[in-house]
Structure formats: C-alpha cells, structure tokens
Amino acid sequence: MEKLAFKYFKNWQSIDSKRFETKIKDHVNAIDRAIRGRAKPRNHKKRFGSWEVVEELGEKEDKYVEYLAKKVTLGLQNRRARLKAYGVEPWIDATEREEAYRLISTAFQAVDDLPSHDNIVKVQDIFESAEADSLVLVTEDIQGQSLRQLIRADNLTLEQKRDVIADVLRGIDHAHKHGVIHRNIIPDNIFITPEKQAKLTGFDSLASKIEQERSLTQSAKI
C-alpha cells in the first residue's frame, strides 16, 4: 500500500492541472504556519521562548492574553511568572509589523527600566515571540486578588482601604519620578497580596495607548 501511495504522489500527472495556475508564493507563510502547527505533537504545551504555559489567565480587550508560565531552562524549572502576550496582526506587511513592534516595545521598555518598588509589580523580561506573532511581557507571579475582587466581596476594613490608597499613591509617585505615567488606574490594575499590600500592574496600558495612536495615524493617512 505504501509503495502504491508513493508511486501515485510521485507522478505529477496525478495532480489536477488547474492547481498549477495557483501562485504558491502568495501562500508560503500560511503554508509554513500550517505545517509547523500540524507537526507539533498532540500533547504540545504552548511556549513563549523559554517559558511553558501552565494556565491561561484571560484575555483583555483583544489587546493581550495573560498566562501563568514556568521556566523550562535546566536548573530553573521551579521559577514561575506571569506572561502578557501582546499580539500584532500576522497579516500586516513587514514595515507595519516592524513599526508596531517598535511602538509597543518602546512602551514596555519604559516599564522595564523602572527601578524596583514594593508597590509596583516587577517586570522581569520583555522579548519577541516570532512563533506566536507577539511581544511578551514577563512579570513576577504574585499571590492575591485584584482590588475589584476584594471590593465585590467587601473583604477590606476601613484601615486596610486607607493602606491600599497609600500604597497606590506611593507606586504612582515612584513611576512619575522616573517619567512613567500609568494611564489606567482602575481596581483591576491594583493587585492586593495576602498581606494586604497593594501593587500596581497594568502599565501595558501605555503600550495600548501608543498602539491606538498608531491606528488613528494610519486611518488619517487613508
């Protein structure tokens, strides 16, 4: 059976002549992605660089997908972090893609350069994931809940609420002193640890803002 199949596919006359009219060059990238996808084993776990996804935590406004991930580098397998994969449309041309990456990475770099502070979630790394067509922001994996969750559950005392406000203000002040503006201070972007310490996250809103401005600029050109 295998020999017959090999003989059949080896004979170019078995192929419908109309198929030769298709310009395969226009479909090379799509074919490559399809082949790579089919070549992965069924138990393949999603990866971004040296990080393997443990759990998908959610998607925010079609801007990024957040994951809990673990390091797969030898000797560092116990290290965990949160990843935010900020996607760029795979069908845009190379020039637009490069510009989109530049704008997003500039915003992320501003956050990455921010000195460490107790009331700001630490950024560990920023890198491009070519396979996933995205830029990936790596932050510390902290335990706790968002302020929105605690507000809904009404689990904070008056004194704890005051402490949260003070923590948030300290984090904002630190960022402003280093030229970084958050742009989106909302309960979802304030993380509360089990010790009731508040930590600011969501600085990627700066990247979202830049991307929106880029889109508006592109629309104005049309």
Short mmCIF file of C-alpha atoms in Angstrom, two decimals:
data_model
loop_
_atom_site.label_atom_id
_atom_site.label_comp_id
_atom_site.label_asym_id
_atom_site.label_seq_id
_atom_site.Cartn_x
_atom_site.Cartn_y
_atom_site.Cartn_z
CA MET A 1 0.00 0.00 0.00
CA GLU A 2 2.80 2.44 0.91
CA LYS A 3 4.60 1.74 -2.37
CA LEU A 4 1.41 2.38 -4.35
CA ALA A 5 0.82 5.66 -2.50
CA PHE A 6 4.40 6.75 -3.09
CA LYS A 7 4.13 5.93 -6.79
CA TYR A 8 0.84 7.85 -7.05
CA PHE A 9 2.12 11.04 -5.45
CA LYS A 10 5.43 10.87 -7.30
CA ASN A 11 3.59 11.06 -10.62
CA TRP A 12 2.91 14.76 -11.33
CA GLN A 13 0.25 13.77 -13.90
CA SER A 14 -1.95 12.70 -10.96
CA ILE A 15 -2.28 16.36 -9.95
CA ASP A 16 -5.17 18.40 -11.35
CA SER A 17 -3.70 20.74 -13.97
CA LYS A 18 -5.72 23.68 -12.59
CA ARG A 19 -3.67 23.59 -9.41
CA PHE A 20 -0.57 24.68 -11.34
CA GLU A 21 -2.29 28.01 -12.00
CA THR A 22 -2.11 28.94 -8.30
CA LYS A 23 0.79 31.21 -7.32
CA ILE A 24 2.12 29.35 -4.31
CA LYS A 25 4.46 32.23 -3.43
CA ASP A 26 1.46 34.19 -2.14
CA HIS A 27 0.66 31.42 0.34
CA VAL A 28 4.13 30.44 1.59
CA ASN A 29 3.73 31.98 5.07
CA ALA A 30 0.30 30.43 5.61
CA ILE A 31 1.55 27.04 4.43
CA ASP A 32 4.59 27.28 6.70
CA ARG A 33 2.43 28.08 9.75
CA ALA A 34 0.05 25.22 8.89
CA ILE A 35 2.89 22.72 8.52
CA ARG A 36 4.51 23.81 11.77
CA GLY A 37 1.19 23.55 13.58
CA ARG A 38 0.44 20.07 12.24
CA ALA A 39 3.99 18.93 13.06
CA LYS A 40 3.55 19.59 16.79
CA PRO A 41 2.74 16.58 18.98
CA ARG A 42 -0.82 16.46 20.31
CA ASN A 43 0.35 16.97 23.87
CA HIS A 44 2.40 20.01 22.90
CA LYS A 45 2.25 22.73 25.51
CA LYS A 46 2.21 26.35 24.42
CA ARG A 47 5.55 28.10 24.83
CA PHE A 48 6.89 31.60 24.64
CA GLY A 49 10.66 31.47 24.42
CA SER A 50 11.93 29.51 27.43
CA TRP A 51 8.55 29.77 29.22
CA GLU A 52 5.96 26.99 29.13
CA VAL A 53 2.32 27.91 29.74
CA VAL A 54 0.78 26.36 32.85
CA GLU A 55 -2.58 28.12 32.67
CA GLU A 56 -4.31 30.77 30.56
CA LEU A 57 -5.49 33.52 32.92
CA GLY A 58 -7.61 35.52 30.50
CA GLU A 59 -7.75 37.97 27.63
CA LYS A 60 -8.11 41.72 27.92
CA GLU A 61 -9.96 43.70 25.28
CA ASP A 62 -8.29 41.81 22.44
CA LYS A 63 -5.03 43.54 23.39
CA TYR A 64 -3.20 40.71 25.13
CA VAL A 65 -3.62 37.26 26.62
CA GLU A 66 -2.26 36.64 30.12
CA TYR A 67 -0.72 33.33 31.17
CA LEU A 68 0.80 31.69 34.21
CA ALA A 69 4.01 30.06 33.00
CA LYS A 70 7.03 28.15 34.24
CA LYS A 71 10.64 28.31 33.14
CA VAL A 72 11.85 25.27 31.19
CA THR A 73 15.55 26.17 31.27
CA LEU A 74 17.62 23.48 33.02
CA GLY A 75 18.03 24.33 36.69
CA LEU A 76 15.30 26.98 36.67
CA GLN A 77 12.23 24.75 36.31
CA ASN A 78 10.75 25.90 39.62
CA ARG A 79 10.61 29.55 38.53
CA ARG A 80 7.15 30.86 37.67
CA ALA A 81 5.96 34.14 36.20
CA ARG A 82 3.01 35.82 34.52
CA LEU A 83 3.22 36.46 30.80
CA LYS A 84 1.27 39.02 28.81
CA ALA A 85 1.40 38.20 25.11
CA TYR A 86 0.67 41.40 23.20
CA GLY A 87 -0.31 40.35 19.69
CA VAL A 88 0.38 42.03 16.37
CA GLU A 89 -1.80 41.06 13.40
CA PRO A 90 0.08 38.37 11.42
CA TRP A 91 -1.23 39.57 8.05
CA ILE A 92 0.20 43.11 8.11
CA ASP A 93 3.25 43.75 5.93
CA ALA A 94 6.82 43.74 7.25
CA THR A 95 7.11 47.53 7.51
CA GLU A 96 3.91 47.90 9.54
CA ARG A 97 4.87 44.95 11.73
CA GLU A 98 8.28 46.45 12.49
CA GLU A 99 6.69 49.79 13.38
CA ALA A 100 4.07 48.13 15.60
CA TYR A 101 6.76 46.17 17.44
CA ARG A 102 8.84 49.32 17.84
CA LEU A 103 5.97 51.28 19.39
CA ILE A 104 4.91 48.51 21.73
CA SER A 105 8.45 47.62 22.78
CA THR A 106 9.22 51.29 23.48
CA ALA A 107 6.30 51.43 25.90
CA PHE A 108 7.26 48.14 27.53
CA GLN A 109 10.89 49.23 27.79
CA ALA A 110 9.86 52.29 29.78
CA VAL A 111 8.24 49.96 32.32
CA ASP A 112 11.20 47.56 32.25
CA ASP A 113 13.60 50.42 33.04
CA LEU A 114 11.54 51.50 36.04
CA PRO A 115 13.53 50.86 39.26
CA SER A 116 12.06 48.22 41.57
CA HIS A 117 9.41 49.38 44.05
CA ASP A 118 7.39 47.50 46.67
CA ASN A 119 4.09 48.84 45.29
CA ILE A 120 4.70 48.02 41.62
CA VAL A 121 4.62 44.53 40.11
CA LYS A 122 8.15 43.74 38.94
CA VAL A 123 8.88 43.34 35.23
CA GLN A 124 11.40 40.54 34.63
CA ASP A 125 11.79 40.48 30.87
CA ILE A 126 10.45 41.60 27.50
CA PHE A 127 11.01 39.59 24.33
CA GLU A 128 9.58 38.90 20.89
CA SER A 129 7.91 35.57 20.23
CA ALA A 130 8.10 35.07 16.48
CA GLU A 131 6.09 31.83 16.53
CA ALA A 132 3.18 33.47 18.35
CA ASP A 133 3.40 36.80 16.47
CA SER A 134 3.60 38.73 19.72
CA LEU A 135 5.69 40.68 22.18
CA VAL A 136 5.76 39.10 25.62
CA LEU A 137 5.97 40.95 28.92
CA VAL A 138 7.20 38.79 31.82
CA THR A 139 6.26 39.89 35.35
CA GLU A 140 6.59 38.35 38.78
CA ASP A 141 3.93 35.85 39.79
CA ILE A 142 2.35 37.26 42.94
CA GLN A 143 -0.35 35.67 45.03
CA GLY A 144 -3.53 37.52 45.89
CA GLN A 145 -6.54 39.16 44.25
CA SER A 146 -7.36 42.28 42.30
CA LEU A 147 -8.84 45.20 44.21
CA ARG A 148 -12.03 44.76 42.17
CA GLN A 149 -12.47 41.23 43.53
CA LEU A 150 -11.98 42.41 47.11
CA ILE A 151 -14.41 45.30 46.65
CA ARG A 152 -17.08 42.91 45.38
CA ALA A 153 -16.51 40.59 48.34
CA ASP A 154 -16.36 43.55 50.75
CA ASN A 155 -13.30 42.00 52.41
CA LEU A 156 -11.37 45.15 53.36
CA THR A 157 -11.60 47.07 56.61
CA LEU A 158 -11.55 50.88 56.60
CA GLU A 159 -7.94 50.83 57.78
CA GLN A 160 -6.96 48.40 55.02
CA LYS A 161 -8.64 50.61 52.43
CA ARG A 162 -6.59 53.56 53.63
CA ASP A 163 -3.43 51.45 53.40
CA VAL A 164 -4.31 50.44 49.83
CA ILE A 165 -4.75 54.08 48.82
CA ALA A 166 -1.41 54.97 50.42
CA ASP A 167 0.34 52.07 48.63
CA VAL A 168 -1.14 53.05 45.26
CA LEU A 169 -0.08 56.68 45.71
CA ARG A 170 3.47 55.59 46.59
CA GLY A 171 3.61 53.44 43.47
CA ILE A 172 2.28 56.24 41.24
CA ASP A 173 4.70 58.74 42.77
CA HIS A 174 7.64 56.40 42.12
CA ALA A 175 6.61 55.89 38.49
CA HIS A 176 6.12 59.63 37.89
CA LYS A 177 9.53 60.43 39.34
CA HIS A 178 11.02 58.20 36.64
CA GLY A 179 8.96 59.59 33.78
CA VAL A 180 6.39 56.78 33.52
CA ILE A 181 2.65 57.54 33.51
CA HIS A 182 0.27 54.64 34.19
CA ARG A 183 -2.76 55.97 32.22
CA ASN A 184 -5.22 53.39 33.55
CA ILE A 185 -5.58 53.33 37.35
CA ILE A 186 -8.58 51.04 37.91
CA PRO A 187 -9.35 48.33 40.52
CA ASP A 188 -8.43 45.58 38.02
CA ASN A 189 -4.90 47.00 37.81
CA ILE A 190 -4.34 47.12 41.57
CA PHE A 191 -3.25 43.77 42.99
CA ILE A 192 -3.63 43.03 46.70
CA THR A 193 -1.31 40.43 48.25
CA PRO A 194 -2.39 38.13 51.12
CA GLU A 195 -0.59 40.60 53.42
CA LYS A 196 -2.93 43.32 52.04
CA GLN A 197 -0.11 45.17 50.31
CA ALA A 198 -1.18 46.92 47.09
CA LYS A 199 0.87 46.55 43.92
CA LEU A 200 0.26 48.42 40.68
CA THR A 201 0.10 46.42 37.49
CA GLY A 202 -1.33 47.14 34.03
CA PHE A 203 1.41 49.52 32.92
CA ASP A 204 1.00 47.93 29.49
CA SER A 205 -1.90 50.38 29.05
CA LEU A 206 0.85 52.73 27.96
CA ALA A 207 1.53 50.36 25.08
CA SER A 208 -2.19 50.13 24.30
CA LYS A 209 -2.39 53.92 24.16
CA ILE A 210 0.55 54.10 21.76
CA GLU A 211 -0.99 51.41 19.57
CA GLN A 212 -4.30 53.33 19.48
CA GLU A 213 -2.45 56.47 18.42
CA ARG A 214 -0.70 54.48 15.69
CA SER A 215 -4.04 53.16 14.43
CA LEU A 216 -5.51 56.68 14.36
CA THR A 217 -2.48 57.91 12.45
CA GLN A 218 -2.83 55.09 9.94
CA SER A 219 -6.56 55.86 9.49
CA ALA A 220 -5.80 59.52 8.90
CA LYS A 221 -3.45 58.57 6.07
CA ILE A 222 -6.12 56.57 4.23
#
